[in-house]
Amino acid sequence: MRRLLIFLLLAAALATGCTPQPGGRIVYGLTLAPTGIDPHINASAELGIPLTSVYDTLVYQDPKTGEFVPGLAQKWEVSEDGRIYTFYLRQGVKFHDGTPFNAEAVRFNLDRITSPDLASQKARFMLGPYERTEVVDEYTVRIVLKEPFAPLLDSLSQVYLAMASPTAVQKWGQEYQMHQVGTGPFLFAEYVPSGHLLLRRNPDYAWGPSVYQHKTAQLEEVEFRFFTDPATRSPALESGEADVMGEVPPQDAVRLKDDPRFRIEAVAIPGSSLMFFMNTARPPLDDLAVRQAILYGTDRQAIISAVFKDTSPVACGPLAAVTFGYDPSVCQYYPYDPARARALLEERGWKDSDGDGIRDKDGQPLVLDLYLMSWGYLPTIGELLIAQWTDLGIRVNAQTVRYPEALQIGREGRHHLMPFQSSGSDPDVLRQFFHSQGSMNWSKVNDPEMDGWLMEGMRTSDRQQRAADYSQVQRRVMEQALVLPIRDYVNLNGVNQRVQGLRFDTRGWFPWLIDVTLGQ
Amino acid sequence: MFGYGLRRLLEAVLVLWLAATLAFVAMQLTPGDPAETLLAASGASSEEIARRRAELGLDDPLPVQYVRYLADLARGDLGTSWLQGRSVGRMILERLSATVELALASGLVGIVLGVGLGLLAALYRDTWLDTLAMAVAAVGFSTPVFWSGLLLILLFSLYLHWLPSSGWGDVRHLVLPALTLGFSLSGSIARLVRTQVVEIVRMPFILAAQARGIPLWRIILIHVLRPVAGPVITLIGLQFGFLLGGAVVTESVFTREGLGRLTVQAILWQDLPVVRGVALVGALAYLLTSLLADLFHAWLDPRLRQSEER
């Protein structure tokens, strides 16, 4: 059966023809109508999908090696103390509106991002302890930090810190996001919020990074449309309304996989895994053994199979496996072992003394408050967790809350368990969760050693040292059972077979559209 | 007449003030901290979040925030969106057309479908046609729009490939959302029309008209539907809230960037200036519809006009 399928796929591929043709247009389905799409202001990953091709960044990250390669900066130096980054810029680069790109433009952009008036929601914080930008000469620029910040190059390789035309920004003011101007392989041609966003080929593009395979874009136009309701995504793909569709629901992806007209490109997203934070400050989860019992007693594979149709891997620790610094040794912890979970609970005195099916100790039943949110299939995951934990003799009070309320509950520590997931290609993403002063320290962890590793990981630019630091962090998080990891995030892109050459950057979200071609 | 206008104007100001206050209070009661909501997931530190909170004026005492907000409103300044950094007034204007378009089109669908069904049911009272028409009406008002919308997408976009499933722009994008919402509206209109028509056709003047040999279509159009129009208009005025609420869901299903979606996003992200702005515009829309409904009513029914003019 399987062989037959492969044969059919091959036959279909041959029949549809594989010779790429320059020109043409595709429709690319986005899953979220972004609330705002200025990469300097807004934070959504969705805005980067189109805009990564409108802008260029100072550096790029090679997804294969993880190394940083030249972009708008031809080369760069980092001072001994890691505080000063000097960038030597490429010459002859022009914004889409004809404005020349130079050191002044870099300073203008970074000044804009860090200005309180702009109220940036993401870009500002990606610069870490940023102090100022100095123009050295027309094509040399210096970024000065208050203290070393290792993720800086990673940040500068992302669209949020991309270079926008100073002329256009000044001309449009508040309305700039409707008229964006970059230096990238595509022009921002037209934007009707939630209607469509149209990119048109930039014929003058000649300064792409080495990670791009073509010198100029192969498509004439890319039209982005919005499919916020998951149920409408695969229909749009199947009706030919869209050629590429992000975040196809798992059950639809499984079906599309068997359809010779389409393929599923499953892209693993680096960052934190989807994990439930266990509040170590609130009994009974202040007891390590109880937290460990929850980890042993949760059949994560069953959740992956039921909810995600095995399209994403079980997460072993707080970092997704494709993230730099991921330590595979965390997978040795906590295999599914309900007998052990029960034994641990018994040992700590949690027994069902009154025969109601719920364990108790000193007259107190074993009850956990589980908070869920509506995104990422969490309600379904929650149902399975409740069933599994009830089986262990734990009563679960589950409640679905909105994001702002979840943040408040997490801050005040009113939860026992609450989930979160965060994308990002640098392991520094762990700092906000596991540093004692972290803004989302929902495990209520206060571990000076861990603080030390996280700060060293943030400051040192030595990649080996960083990997060692984050390895310590991951192991400590799992030894202390601070989280219950569930899945690594995987973006299931449904792709019409006529679309070829679709590749994504290190973040996994952002396609390099310059190389996309059309078959017949 | 002047006194009447003044009274309505005062009423309008009162309603707007109440709406503005309600929006202010409601958002105070919702859990969460807007600065945290905006920044927490972006790796901002707790100090940076605190700084943003101060910049947004959220650290000031509530009465200060409230007075500042009313003062801004009085100057006609709806503020700047915390999420988008753009002027709220401008964002609302941009999306108003999409929602008004949808409301008008689905209102039209609802009226045509509702009046048709109701008329059919009344004229063929107690026959199978009556039962069928009323069954369709019942399905109409009891089917949630997110479900009927998806069914329509399945049929017309997926199987028949006639119409796009989402987005907005030309008329083709309007058909399915308008059908979805209009169908849902038609149910209550059909029931009202049926009841009204059943009563009217019993009236002696209908018999008289028939006796005079006036053709049936003329009787229906002039003698039956004209008196029915009044209550139907009132109903639509009352259903305007439902229409706005339904538009929120319909806009989500069909990904139309209207006021509904803007509101949902703003509430989810605690973008207070936008929530307040939309609440105000919603109240304004209510005032306008009720004014229009009253004027139309008066035009249809001379008795009302005279009583007001006296």
Short mmCIF file of C-alpha atoms in Angstrom, two decimals, chain A residues 229 232, chain B residues 143-157 165 176-177 179-181 183 249-250 253-254:
data_model
loop_
_atom_site.label_atom_id
_atom_site.label_comp_id
_atom_site.label_asym_id
_atom_site.label_seq_id
_atom_site.Cartn_x
_atom_site.Cartn_y
_atom_site.Cartn_z
CA ASP A 229 -10.69 29.84 10.90
CA THR A 232 -11.45 26.97 6.13
CA THR B 143 -28.92 28.03 13.52
CA PRO B 144 -25.78 29.69 14.84
CA VAL B 145 -24.10 31.73 12.11
CA PHE B 146 -20.69 30.11 12.61
CA TRP B 147 -22.27 26.82 11.64
CA SER B 148 -24.46 27.94 8.75
CA GLY B 149 -21.50 29.96 7.50
CA LEU B 150 -19.29 26.90 7.41
CA LEU B 151 -22.00 24.88 5.66
CA LEU B 152 -22.30 27.56 2.99
CA ILE B 153 -18.51 27.59 2.57
CA LEU B 154 -18.53 23.82 2.18
CA LEU B 155 -21.26 23.93 -0.45
CA PHE B 156 -20.45 27.02 -2.50
CA SER B 157 -16.67 27.25 -2.12
CA SER B 165 -14.61 31.31 1.21
CA LEU B 176 -21.89 34.16 1.46
CA PRO B 177 -21.56 36.33 4.59
CA LEU B 179 -26.61 34.98 3.05
CA THR B 180 -25.41 33.59 6.36
CA LEU B 181 -26.39 36.56 8.44
CA PHE B 183 -30.83 33.88 6.67
CA VAL B 249 -19.08 36.04 14.24
CA THR B 250 -19.77 36.22 10.52
CA VAL B 253 -15.85 32.94 9.82
CA PHE B 254 -15.35 34.74 6.52
#
